[in-house]
PDB file of C-alpha atoms in Angstrom:
ATOM      1  CA  MET M   1      28.682 -22.638 -26.743  1.00 47.00           C
ATOM      2  CA  ASP M   2      29.716 -20.671 -23.673  1.00 47.00           C
ATOM      3  CA  ASP M   3      29.114 -22.321 -20.506  1.00 45.00           C
ATOM      4  CA  ASP M   4      26.095 -20.542 -18.100  1.00 43.00           C
ATOM      5  CA  ARG M   5      26.802 -22.016 -14.932  1.00 40.00           C
ATOM      6  CA  TYR M   6      23.137 -20.576 -14.460  1.00 38.00           C
ATOM      7  CA  GLY M   7      20.795 -21.468 -17.707  1.00 41.00           C
ATOM      8  CA  GLY M   8      18.587 -18.273 -18.178  1.00 42.00           C
ATOM      9  CA  ASP M   9      16.725 -15.956 -15.559  1.00 42.00           C
ATOM     10  CA  VAL M  10      14.832 -18.145 -14.319  1.00 36.00           C
ATOM     11  CA  LEU M  11      12.297 -14.803 -13.854  1.00 38.00           C
ATOM     12  CA  SER M  12      12.190 -13.825 -17.557  1.00 41.00           C
ATOM     13  CA  GLY M  13       9.105 -15.332 -19.801  1.00 44.00           C
ATOM     14  CA  ASP M  14       5.357 -14.465 -19.305  1.00 43.00           C
ATOM     15  CA  TRP M  15       5.008 -15.312 -15.602  1.00 36.00           C
ATOM     16  CA  ARG M  16       1.382 -14.504 -15.749  1.00 42.00           C
ATOM     17  CA  SER M  17       0.040 -17.276 -18.162  1.00 44.00           C
ATOM     18  CA  ARG M  18      -0.642 -20.205 -17.164  1.00 42.00           C
ATOM     19  CA  GLY M  19      -0.309 -24.034 -18.519  1.00 43.00           C
ATOM     20  CA  VAL M  20       2.636 -22.764 -21.427  1.00 45.00           C
ATOM     21  CA  LYS M  21       4.043 -25.923 -19.107  1.00 56.00           C
ATOM     22  CA  LYS M  22       3.670 -28.353 -16.312  1.00 74.00           C
ATOM     23  CA  VAL M  23       3.780 -26.617 -12.855  1.00 84.00           C
ATOM     24  CA  ARG M  24       5.157 -27.621  -9.928  1.00 89.00           C
ATOM     25  CA  GLN M  25       2.936 -28.494  -6.841  1.00 92.00           C
ATOM     26  CA  VAL M  26       4.773 -28.107  -3.223  1.00 92.00           C
ATOM     27  CA  PRO M  27       3.538 -28.722  -0.265  1.00 92.00           C
ATOM     28  CA  LEU M  28       1.978 -26.012   1.691  1.00 92.00           C
ATOM     29  CA  GLU M  29       4.392 -24.679   4.936  1.00 89.00           C
ATOM     30  CA  ARG M  30       3.663 -22.208   7.574  1.00 84.00           C
ATOM     31  CA  ASP M  31       5.927 -19.279   7.044  1.00 79.00           C
ATOM     32  CA  MET M  32       5.937 -20.277   2.943  1.00 82.00           C
ATOM     33  CA  VAL M  33       6.709 -16.221   1.275  1.00 81.00           C
ATOM     34  CA  LEU M  34       3.955 -16.316  -2.046  1.00 85.00           C
ATOM     35  CA  GLU M  35       2.740 -14.035  -3.921  1.00 82.00           C
ATOM     36  CA  ASP M  36       0.184 -13.560  -5.851  1.00 82.00           C
ATOM     37  CA  PRO M  37       0.737 -13.166  -9.603  1.00 80.00           C
ATOM     38  CA  ASP M  38      -2.455 -11.755 -10.810  1.00 75.00           C
ATOM     39  CA  SER M  39      -2.473  -8.497  -7.092  1.00 76.00           C
ATOM     40  CA  GLY M  40       1.524  -9.087  -6.754  1.00 73.00           C
ATOM     41  CA  TRP M  41       1.109  -9.186  -2.931  1.00 78.00           C
ATOM     42  CA  ALA M  42       3.618 -11.241  -1.323  1.00 78.00           C
ATOM     43  CA  GLY M  43       3.592 -11.966   2.303  1.00 78.00           C
ATOM     44  CA  ALA M  44       4.006 -16.038   4.681  1.00 82.00           C
ATOM     45  CA  VAL M  45       1.713 -18.036   5.225  1.00 87.00           C
ATOM     46  CA  VAL M  46       0.539 -17.651   8.462  1.00 87.00           C
ATOM     47  CA  GLY M  47      -3.368 -20.347   7.850  1.00 88.00           C
ATOM     48  CA  LEU M  48      -5.246 -21.744   5.832  1.00 88.00           C
ATOM     49  CA  GLU M  49      -8.568 -22.150   7.179  1.00 84.00           C
ATOM     50  CA  ALA M  50     -12.474 -23.299   4.901  1.00 80.00           C
ATOM     51  CA  GLY M  51     -10.314 -23.047   1.225  1.00 84.00           C
ATOM     52  CA  ASN M  52      -7.967 -20.114   1.653  1.00 88.00           C
ATOM     53  CA  ILE M  53      -4.623 -18.870   2.698  1.00 91.00           C
ATOM     54  CA  ALA M  54      -3.809 -16.375   4.779  1.00 89.00           C
ATOM     55  CA  LEU M  55      -0.342 -14.657   3.205  1.00 87.00           C
ATOM     56  CA  GLU M  56       0.418 -11.536   6.347  1.00 81.00           C
ATOM     57  CA  ASP M  57       3.167  -8.979   4.450  1.00 72.00           C
ATOM     58  CA  TRP M  58       6.116  -7.165   5.887  1.00 62.00           C
ATOM     59  CA  LYS M  59       3.814  -4.437   7.904  1.00 60.00           C
ATOM     60  CA  GLY M  60       1.837  -7.592   8.989  1.00 69.00           C
ATOM     61  CA  ARG M  61      -0.864  -7.325   6.928  1.00 78.00           C
ATOM     62  CA  THR M  62      -2.889 -10.355   6.219  1.00 85.00           C
ATOM     63  CA  ARG M  63      -4.809 -11.372   2.806  1.00 87.00           C
ATOM     64  CA  SER M  64      -6.880 -14.209   1.926  1.00 89.00           C
ATOM     65  CA  PHE M  65      -6.687 -16.042  -1.289  1.00 90.00           C
ATOM     66  CA  PRO M  66      -7.523 -19.511  -2.813  1.00 90.00           C
ATOM     67  CA  PHE M  67      -5.785 -22.701  -2.227  1.00 90.00           C
ATOM     68  CA  THR M  68      -6.100 -24.225  -5.620  1.00 88.00           C
ATOM     69  CA  GLY M  69      -4.735 -20.828  -7.159  1.00 88.00           C
ATOM     70  CA  GLN M  70      -1.607 -20.258  -8.398  1.00 90.00           C
ATOM     71  CA  PHE M  71       1.456 -18.126  -6.741  1.00 89.00           C
ATOM     72  CA  LEU M  72       4.860 -17.514  -7.403  1.00 85.00           C
ATOM     73  CA  LEU M  73       6.868 -18.810  -5.240  1.00 83.00           C
ATOM     74  CA  GLU M  74      10.614 -17.524  -5.396  1.00 70.00           C
ATOM     75  CA  GLY M  75      10.126 -16.443  -8.761  1.00 69.00           C
ATOM     76  CA  GLU M  76       8.383 -20.061 -10.344  1.00 78.00           C
ATOM     77  CA  LEU M  77       4.707 -20.135 -10.482  1.00 84.00           C
ATOM     78  CA  VAL M  78       3.478 -23.150  -8.255  1.00 89.00           C
ATOM     79  CA  THR M  79       0.400 -24.087  -7.070  1.00 91.00           C
ATOM     80  CA  LEU M  80       0.099 -26.234  -3.592  1.00 92.00           C
ATOM     81  CA  GLY M  81      -0.148 -29.254  -2.020  1.00 91.00           C
ATOM     82  CA  ARG M  82      -1.760 -29.661   0.921  1.00 89.00           C
ATOM     83  CA  PRO M  83       0.300 -29.126   4.283  1.00 87.00           C
ATOM     84  CA  SER M  84       1.966 -32.463   6.316  1.00 83.00           C
ATOM     85  CA  ALA M  85       1.856 -30.068   9.447  1.00 82.00           C
ATOM     86  CA  PRO M  86      -0.273 -27.061  11.323  1.00 81.00           C
ATOM     87  CA  VAL M  87       0.538 -23.690   8.968  1.00 79.00           C
ATOM     88  CA  GLY M  88      -2.005 -21.181  11.560  1.00 71.00           C
ATOM     89  CA  ARG M  89       0.638 -19.500  14.114  1.00 52.00           C
ATOM     90  CA  SER M  90       0.089 -20.219  18.019  1.00 43.00           C
ATOM     91  CA  ALA M  91      -1.013 -17.520  20.252  1.00 36.00           C
ATOM     92  CA  GLY M  92       0.437 -14.517  20.656  1.00 37.00           C
ATOM     93  CA  ALA M  93       3.545 -15.333  17.549  1.00 38.00           C
ATOM     94  CA  GLY M  94       1.542 -13.224  15.131  1.00 37.00           C
ATOM     95  CA  ALA M  95       0.697  -9.810  17.999  1.00 31.00           C
ATOM     96  CA  ALA M  96       4.369  -9.760  19.033  1.00 31.00           C
ATOM     97  CA  GLY M  97       5.786  -7.432  16.198  1.00 34.00           C
ATOM     98  CA  THR M  98       2.749  -5.412  15.604  1.00 28.00           C
ATOM     99  CA  ALA M  99       2.563  -4.474  19.789  1.00 28.00           C
ATOM    100  CA  GLY M 100       5.878  -3.530  20.049  1.00 31.00           C
ATOM    101  CA  ARG M 101       5.395  -1.246  17.277  1.00 28.00           C
ATOM    102  CA  ALA M 102       7.444   2.519  18.112  1.00 30.00           C
ATOM    103  CA  GLY M 103       8.142   5.610  15.252  1.00 33.00           C
ATOM    104  CA  ALA M 104       6.683   6.504  11.918  1.00 31.00           C
ATOM    105  CA  ALA M 105       4.737   5.039   9.170  1.00 30.00           C
ATOM    106  CA  GLY M 106       6.880   2.496   7.274  1.00 36.00           C
ATOM    107  CA  SER M 107       9.395   1.516  10.134  1.00 37.00           C
ATOM    108  CA  VAL M 108      11.205  -1.401  10.405  1.00 35.00           C
ATOM    109  CA  GLY M 109      12.848  -3.598  12.088  1.00 35.00           C
ATOM    110  CA  ALA M 110      11.790  -3.583  15.436  1.00 31.00           C
ATOM    111  CA  VAL M 111       8.764  -3.703  15.704  1.00 27.00           C
ATOM    112  CA  HIS M 112       8.387  -7.337  13.345  1.00 29.00           C
ATOM    113  CA  ALA M 113       9.156 -10.127  15.491  1.00 27.00           C
ATOM    114  CA  ASP M 114       7.962 -13.209  13.582  1.00 30.00           C
ATOM    115  CA  TRP M 115       8.188 -13.674  10.113  1.00 30.00           C
ATOM    116  CA  ARG M 116      10.863 -12.218   7.070  1.00 34.00           C
ATOM    117  CA  PRO M 117       9.353 -11.053   4.152  1.00 35.00           C
ATOM    118  CA  GLY M 118      10.613 -12.387   1.309  1.00 36.00           C
ATOM    119  CA  GLY M 119      11.654 -15.829   2.298  1.00 38.00           C
ATOM    120  CA  ALA M 120      14.602 -15.318   4.504  1.00 41.00           C
ATOM    121  CA  PRO M 121      14.413 -17.292   7.748  1.00 42.00           C
ATOM    122  CA  ALA M 122      14.833 -15.783  11.430  1.00 42.00           C
ATOM    123  CA  VAL M 123      17.438 -18.336  11.758  1.00 44.00           C
ATOM    124  CA  ARG M 124      19.345 -21.208   9.637  1.00 43.00           C
ATOM    125  CA  GLN M 125      21.591 -24.055  10.796  1.00 40.00           C
ATOM    126  CA  ALA M 126      25.354 -23.222  11.129  1.00 42.00           C
ATOM    127  CA  SER M 127      27.819 -24.901  10.056  1.00 42.00           C
ATOM    128  CA  ASP M 128      29.680 -25.149  13.385  1.00 46.00           C
ATOM    129  CA  GLY M 129      27.539 -27.003  16.978  1.00 50.00           C
ATOM    130  CA  GLY M 130      24.934 -26.575  15.586  1.00 53.00           C
ATOM    131  CA  ARG M 131      24.437 -22.783  16.457  1.00 56.00           C
ATOM    132  CA  LEU M 132      22.023 -21.008  14.263  1.00 65.00           C
ATOM    133  CA  ARG M 133      23.171 -17.874  12.512  1.00 65.00           C
ATOM    134  CA  THR M 134      20.004 -15.605  11.269  1.00 66.00           C
ATOM    135  CA  ALA M 135      20.504 -14.117   7.242  1.00 64.00           C
ATOM    136  CA  SER M 136      22.663 -11.848   8.387  1.00 56.00           C
ATOM    137  CA  GLY M 137      25.132 -14.511   9.642  1.00 58.00           C
ATOM    138  CA  SER M 138      25.299 -13.123  12.857  1.00 57.00           C
ATOM    139  CA  PHE M 139      25.014 -15.823  15.407  1.00 54.00           C
ATOM    140  CA  ALA M 140      20.745 -16.229  16.701  1.00 57.00           C
ATOM    141  CA  VAL M 141      19.654 -14.730  19.448  1.00 55.00           C
ATOM    142  CA  GLU M 142      16.948 -17.264  20.639  1.00 56.00           C
ATOM    143  CA  SER M 143      14.146 -17.407  22.097  1.00 52.00           C
ATOM    144  CA  GLN M 144      14.499 -12.927  23.066  1.00 52.00           C
ATOM    145  CA  ARG M 145      11.310 -10.837  22.003  1.00 53.00           C
ATOM    146  CA  ALA M 146      12.061  -7.570  19.708  1.00 50.00           C
ATOM    147  CA  ARG M 147      13.183  -4.516  22.411  1.00 54.00           C
ATOM    148  CA  VAL M 148      12.137  -1.768  22.928  1.00 62.00           C
ATOM    149  CA  ALA M 149      13.071   0.514  20.197  1.00 71.00           C
ATOM    150  CA  LEU M 150      16.148   2.789  20.665  1.00 80.00           C
ATOM    151  CA  PRO M 151      15.675   6.052  20.358  1.00 88.00           C
ATOM    152  CA  SER M 152      18.583   6.184  18.198  1.00 91.00           C
ATOM    153  CA  ARG M 153      17.194   6.039  13.847  1.00 92.00           C
ATOM    154  CA  ILE M 154      18.295   4.287  10.979  1.00 94.00           C
ATOM    155  CA  MET M 155      16.882   5.651   7.883  1.00 93.00           C
ATOM    156  CA  VAL M 156      16.880   4.581   3.937  1.00 94.00           C
ATOM    157  CA  GLU M 157      16.162   6.595   0.934  1.00 91.00           C
ATOM    158  CA  GLY M 158      12.554   4.261  -0.138  1.00 90.00           C
ATOM    159  CA  LYS M 159      10.651   1.091   0.663  1.00 90.00           C
ATOM    160  CA  HIS M 160      12.457  -0.901  -1.527  1.00 93.00           C
ATOM    161  CA  ASP M 161      15.694   0.101   0.944  1.00 94.00           C
ATOM    162  CA  ALA M 162      13.441  -0.739   3.619  1.00 92.00           C
ATOM    163  CA  GLU M 163      12.366  -4.683   2.622  1.00 92.00           C
ATOM    164  CA  LEU M 164      16.297  -5.226   1.682  1.00 94.00           C
ATOM    165  CA  VAL M 165      17.650  -4.156   4.728  1.00 93.00           C
ATOM    166  CA  GLU M 166      14.864  -6.211   7.058  1.00 91.00           C
ATOM    167  CA  LYS M 167      14.661  -9.300   5.106  1.00 90.00           C
ATOM    168  CA  VAL M 168      19.170  -9.614   5.725  1.00 91.00           C
ATOM    169  CA  TRP M 169      18.868  -7.964   9.100  1.00 90.00           C
ATOM    170  CA  GLY M 170      15.471  -8.535  10.433  1.00 87.00           C
ATOM    171  CA  ALA M 171      16.039  -9.845  13.321  1.00 84.00           C
ATOM    172  CA  ASP M 172      20.038  -8.078  14.193  1.00 84.00           C
ATOM    173  CA  LEU M 173      18.106  -5.427  14.051  1.00 88.00           C
ATOM    174  CA  ARG M 174      14.961  -6.790  16.995  1.00 84.00           C
ATOM    175  CA  VAL M 175      17.563  -8.528  19.162  1.00 82.00           C
ATOM    176  CA  GLU M 176      19.025  -4.668  19.205  1.00 83.00           C
ATOM    177  CA  GLY M 177      16.002  -2.310  19.255  1.00 86.00           C
ATOM    178  CA  VAL M 178      16.311  -0.488  16.097  1.00 88.00           C
ATOM    179  CA  VAL M 179      14.070   1.229  14.220  1.00 89.00           C
ATOM    180  CA  VAL M 180      13.836   1.677   9.741  1.00 91.00           C
ATOM    181  CA  GLU M 181      12.289   4.730   8.668  1.00 91.00           C
ATOM    182  CA  GLU M 182      11.863   5.562   5.499  1.00 91.00           C
ATOM    183  CA  LEU M 183      13.215   8.952   3.771  1.00 89.00           C
ATOM    184  CA  SER M 184      11.322   9.326   0.507  1.00 85.00           C
ATOM    185  CA  GLY M 185      13.913   9.934  -1.430  1.00 86.00           C
ATOM    186  CA  VAL M 186      17.335  11.837   0.102  1.00 88.00           C
ATOM    187  CA  ASP M 187      15.991  15.189  -0.554  1.00 87.00           C
ATOM    188  CA  ASN M 188      14.675  15.057   2.663  1.00 89.00           C
ATOM    189  CA  LEU M 189      17.007  13.746   4.236  1.00 90.00           C
ATOM    190  CA  ALA M 190      18.014  17.631   6.003  1.00 90.00           C
ATOM    191  CA  ALA M 191      14.062  18.691   6.697  1.00 91.00           C
ATOM    192  CA  VAL M 192      14.294  15.402   8.465  1.00 91.00           C
ATOM    193  CA  LEU M 193      16.579  16.026  10.634  1.00 93.00           C
ATOM    194  CA  ASP M 194      15.809  19.288  11.978  1.00 92.00           C
ATOM    195  CA  GLU M 195      11.756  17.309  12.947  1.00 92.00           C
ATOM    196  CA  PHE M 196      14.365  14.697  14.202  1.00 91.00           C
ATOM    197  CA  GLN M 197      17.346  16.595  15.921  1.00 94.00           C
ATOM    198  CA  PRO M 198      19.724  13.674  16.231  1.00 94.00           C
ATOM    199  CA  THR M 199      21.973  14.601  19.974  1.00 94.00           C
ATOM    200  CA  ARG M 200      24.440  11.870  21.090  1.00 92.00           C
ATOM    201  CA  GLU M 201      21.934  10.401  22.208  1.00 92.00           C
ATOM    202  CA  ARG M 202      19.252   9.945  19.652  1.00 92.00           C
ATOM    203  CA  ARG M 203      21.651   9.185  16.755  1.00 94.00           C
ATOM    204  CA  VAL M 204      20.849   8.754  12.797  1.00 95.00           C
ATOM    205  CA  GLY M 205      22.310   6.251  10.487  1.00 95.00           C
ATOM    206  CA  VAL M 206      21.233   7.384   6.807  1.00 95.00           C
ATOM    207  CA  LEU M 207      21.584   4.855   4.357  1.00 95.00           C
ATOM    208  CA  VAL M 208      21.976   6.755   0.334  1.00 93.00           C
ATOM    209  CA  ASP M 209      22.138   4.880  -2.630  1.00 91.00           C
ATOM    210  CA  HIS M 210      24.332   6.159  -4.978  1.00 88.00           C
ATOM    211  CA  LEU M 211      27.088   7.720  -3.252  1.00 87.00           C
ATOM    212  CA  VAL M 212      29.938   8.423  -5.611  1.00 88.00           C
ATOM    213  CA  PRO M 213      31.726  11.765  -5.803  1.00 87.00           C
ATOM    214  CA  GLY M 214      29.894  14.267  -7.848  1.00 85.00           C
ATOM    215  CA  SER M 215      26.520  12.905  -7.421  1.00 86.00           C
ATOM    216  CA  LYS M 216      23.549  14.440  -6.425  1.00 85.00           C
ATOM    217  CA  GLU M 217      23.435  11.964  -3.541  1.00 86.00           C
ATOM    218  CA  SER M 218      27.138  12.804  -2.314  1.00 88.00           C
ATOM    219  CA  ARG M 219      25.896  16.439  -1.586  1.00 89.00           C
ATOM    220  CA  PHE M 220      23.357  16.241   0.172  1.00 86.00           C
ATOM    221  CA  ALA M 221      25.523  13.949   2.785  1.00 87.00           C
ATOM    222  CA  ASP M 222      28.791  16.552   2.122  1.00 89.00           C
ATOM    223  CA  ALA M 223      26.010  19.101   3.727  1.00 89.00           C
ATOM    224  CA  VAL M 224      25.263  17.039   6.477  1.00 89.00           C
ATOM    225  CA  MET M 225      27.839  15.712   7.386  1.00 88.00           C
ATOM    226  CA  ARG M 226      28.901  19.601   7.896  1.00 90.00           C
ATOM    227  CA  GLY M 227      25.789  20.707   8.652  1.00 89.00           C
ATOM    228  CA  GLU M 228      23.791  21.533  12.739  1.00 89.00           C
ATOM    229  CA  TRP M 229      23.367  17.416  13.184  1.00 90.00           C
ATOM    230  CA  GLY M 230      26.925  16.419  11.930  1.00 88.00           C
ATOM    231  CA  ALA M 231      28.564  15.147  15.277  1.00 91.00           C
ATOM    232  CA  HIS M 232      25.604  12.523  15.560  1.00 93.00           C
ATOM    233  CA  VAL M 233      24.425  11.990  12.075  1.00 94.00           C
ATOM    234  CA  LEU M 234      26.617   8.881   9.848  1.00 94.00           C
ATOM    235  CA  VAL M 235      25.503   9.300   5.892  1.00 94.00           C
ATOM    236  CA  VAL M 236      27.467   6.522   3.872  1.00 93.00           C
ATOM    237  CA  GLY M 237      26.465   5.227   1.232  1.00 91.00           C
ATOM    238  CA  HIS M 238      27.243   2.321  -2.218  1.00 91.00           C
ATOM    239  CA  PRO M 239      28.108   2.915  -5.937  1.00 92.00           C
ATOM    240  CA  PHE M 240      24.604   1.427  -7.111  1.00 92.00           C
ATOM    241  CA  VAL M 241      22.318   3.539  -8.816  1.00 92.00           C
ATOM    242  CA  ASP M 242      19.421   1.716  -7.381  1.00 93.00           C
ATOM    243  CA  VAL M 243      19.724  -0.450  -4.145  1.00 95.00           C
ATOM    244  CA  TRP M 244      18.377  -3.206  -6.317  1.00 96.00           C
ATOM    245  CA  GLN M 245      22.148  -3.508  -7.691  1.00 95.00           C
ATOM    246  CA  SER M 246      23.194  -4.292  -4.607  1.00 95.00           C
ATOM    247  CA  VAL M 247      21.461  -7.783  -4.904  1.00 94.00           C
ATOM    248  CA  LYS M 248      24.398  -9.842  -7.159  1.00 92.00           C
ATOM    249  CA  PRO M 249      22.845 -10.393 -10.403  1.00 90.00           C
ATOM    250  CA  ALA M 250      23.379 -14.580 -10.444  1.00 88.00           C
ATOM    251  CA  ARG M 251      20.207 -14.783  -7.803  1.00 86.00           C
ATOM    252  CA  VAL M 252      18.079 -13.633 -10.930  1.00 85.00           C
ATOM    253  CA  GLY M 253      19.525 -15.416 -13.529  1.00 84.00           C
ATOM    254  CA  LEU M 254      22.156 -12.920 -15.054  1.00 85.00           C
ATOM    255  CA  ARG M 255      26.148 -12.542 -15.540  1.00 88.00           C
ATOM    256  CA  ALA M 256      25.733  -8.080 -14.889  1.00 92.00           C
ATOM    257  CA  TRP M 257      23.176  -6.032 -14.673  1.00 93.00           C
ATOM    258  CA  PRO M 258      21.727  -4.297 -17.037  1.00 92.00           C
ATOM    259  CA  THR M 259      23.492  -1.188 -17.985  1.00 92.00           C
ATOM    260  CA  ILE M 260      20.280   1.440 -18.590  1.00 93.00           C
ATOM    261  CA  PRO M 261      21.216   5.179 -20.712  1.00 93.00           C
ATOM    262  CA  ARG M 262      20.604   8.527 -18.601  1.00 89.00           C
ATOM    263  CA  SER M 263      17.199   9.151 -20.905  1.00 92.00           C
ATOM    264  CA  ILE M 264      15.434   5.732 -19.292  1.00 93.00           C
ATOM    265  CA  GLU M 265      13.871   5.870 -15.949  1.00 94.00           C
ATOM    266  CA  TRP M 266      17.257   3.264 -14.220  1.00 94.00           C
ATOM    267  CA  LYS M 267      13.634   0.675 -12.407  1.00 94.00           C
ATOM    268  CA  ALA M 268      11.454   0.921 -15.205  1.00 95.00           C
ATOM    269  CA  GLY M 269      14.888   0.110 -18.254  1.00 94.00           C
ATOM    270  CA  ILE M 270      15.658  -3.077 -15.899  1.00 93.00           C
ATOM    271  CA  CYS M 271      12.615  -4.611 -16.256  1.00 93.00           C
ATOM    272  CA  GLN M 272      12.669  -3.911 -20.077  1.00 91.00           C
ATOM    273  CA  ALA M 273      15.512  -5.071 -20.361  1.00 88.00           C
ATOM    274  CA  LEU M 274      14.430  -8.547 -18.431  1.00 87.00           C
ATOM    275  CA  GLY M 275      11.351  -8.691 -20.628  1.00 89.00           C
ATOM    276  CA  TRP M 276       8.791  -7.627 -17.247  1.00 91.00           C
ATOM    277  CA  PRO M 277       6.069  -5.545 -17.892  1.00 92.00           C
ATOM    278  CA  HIS M 278       6.907  -2.249 -16.821  1.00 91.00           C
ATOM    279  CA  ALA M 279       4.399   0.147 -17.845  1.00 91.00           C
ATOM    280  CA  GLU M 280       2.598   0.920 -14.266  1.00 90.00           C
ATOM    281  CA  GLN M 281       4.034   1.449 -10.384  1.00 89.00           C
ATOM    282  CA  ALA M 282       2.324  -1.719  -9.909  1.00 89.00           C
ATOM    283  CA  ASP M 283       4.439  -3.452 -12.748  1.00 90.00           C
ATOM    284  CA  ILE M 284       8.033  -2.275 -11.062  1.00 92.00           C
ATOM    285  CA  ALA M 285       6.453  -3.279  -7.580  1.00 91.00           C
ATOM    286  CA  ARG M 286       5.963  -6.721  -8.246  1.00 91.00           C
ATOM    287  CA  ALA M 287       9.108  -6.569 -10.271  1.00 93.00           C
ATOM    288  CA  TRP M 288      10.886  -5.458  -6.577  1.00 94.00           C
ATOM    289  CA  GLN M 289       9.082  -8.671  -4.865  1.00 92.00           C
ATOM    290  CA  ARG M 290      10.036 -10.837  -7.652  1.00 91.00           C
ATOM    291  CA  ILE M 291      13.406  -9.807  -6.849  1.00 93.00           C
ATOM    292  CA  LEU M 292      13.499  -9.626  -2.842  1.00 92.00           C
ATOM    293  CA  GLY M 293      12.483 -12.950  -3.479  1.00 89.00           C
ATOM    294  CA  GLN M 294      16.011 -14.226  -4.647  1.00 88.00           C
ATOM    295  CA  VAL M 295      17.469 -12.644  -1.797  1.00 90.00           C
ATOM    296  CA  ARG M 296      18.433 -15.797   0.960  1.00 85.00           C
ATOM    297  CA  THR M 297      20.667 -14.018   3.433  1.00 84.00           C
ATOM    298  CA  PHE M 298      23.490 -11.603   3.018  1.00 85.00           C
ATOM    299  CA  ALA M 299      25.265 -14.237   0.928  1.00 87.00           C
ATOM    300  CA  ASP M 300      22.775 -12.655  -2.204  1.00 90.00           C
ATOM    301  CA  LEU M 301      24.002  -9.242  -1.807  1.00 91.00           C
ATOM    302  CA  GLU M 302      27.389  -7.180  -2.794  1.00 91.00           C
ATOM    303  CA  PRO M 303      30.097  -6.318  -0.580  1.00 91.00           C
ATOM    304  CA  GLU M 304      29.211  -2.855  -1.006  1.00 91.00           C
ATOM    305  CA  LEU M 305      26.243  -2.850   0.316  1.00 92.00           C
ATOM    306  CA  LEU M 306      26.923  -4.736   3.497  1.00 89.00           C
ATOM    307  CA  GLY M 307      29.687  -3.131   4.311  1.00 90.00           C
ATOM    308  CA  ARG M 308      27.698  -0.040   5.390  1.00 92.00           C
ATOM    309  CA  VAL M 309      24.723  -1.124   6.475  1.00 93.00           C
ATOM    310  CA  GLU M 310      26.603  -3.411   9.840  1.00 90.00           C
ATOM    311  CA  GLU M 311      28.579   0.112  10.098  1.00 92.00           C
ATOM    312  CA  LEU M 312      25.266   2.167  10.079  1.00 94.00           C
ATOM    313  CA  ILE M 313      24.524  -0.849  12.396  1.00 92.00           C
ATOM    314  CA  ASP M 314      27.150   0.171  14.481  1.00 91.00           C
ATOM    315  CA  PHE M 315      26.434   3.690  14.929  1.00 94.00           C
ATOM    316  CA  VAL M 316      23.195   3.689  16.812  1.00 93.00           C
ATOM    317  CA  THR M 317      23.802   1.149  18.726  1.00 90.00           C
ATOM    318  CA  GLU M 318      27.000   2.372  20.406  1.00 86.00           C
ATOM    319  CA  PRO M 319      27.131   2.195  24.280  1.00 77.00           C
ATOM    320  CA  GLN M 320      27.093   5.906  25.440  1.00 67.00           C
ATOM    321  CA  ALA M 321      30.227   6.755  27.591  1.00 57.00           C
TER     322      ALA M 321
END
């Protein structure tokens, strides 16, 4: 018998079913990240009042749900027990992130100064002298609010890329004052750069999916780097079809990500292979939240992505001569 150290797929099965097995109860904690399985809303716990918990998503929006309901916690269906400590935020904590928003809609990074989506803590204890580290592995800069956004930007293809970057590098980006913006597809890169008009003081770093020789993405990247803005733009990428694949498969109970035929939309194919709902866009969104919920630190990501993001951060924060 094969030795599967990871056991079965921790996210597989009918996650909406109730009563199939005993649902574990966990004490409610502030900043615990939960997902409502019916609506797909995911966010950090920011309050408990009148029998309802308030969940704040990565954009700072808040929705309330009955405390007695069932929620997904890192892919597991749970019920909530009474908290051992107050879960409400201290005055001013929640507003710090949105007050300094500077950038286009869909931006992340310097604009979120409080919680981290998907459960990654802002800092974690390091082994060397008790110093704290961010989810990216950097030493944490404590007691510092988000800086005013730099004129330079990091741009990523879509929402899922932005959410993953925020989760792992968000604390670092806030310290540096870097805003991440969504392109809504690499096809829009040239038009976005024409509007942004990069300069030495307004650099743009771009993260592209599936940047391999001969791909559509590589052709767009080459054209940009040879074009009018090439001197002030850095385009890098990872080899994965989608950023989902940059999450180590073991984090979702797999030995490897399934191979999807080109005739099938990739994300829908992944969901189908895993036995997850995939008929509607809302199903795809919920699938990503389940995957993102398994990411805790940089150690849960493939090195092909890690190095590229660090390269972009260095590029847009390089001191001016």
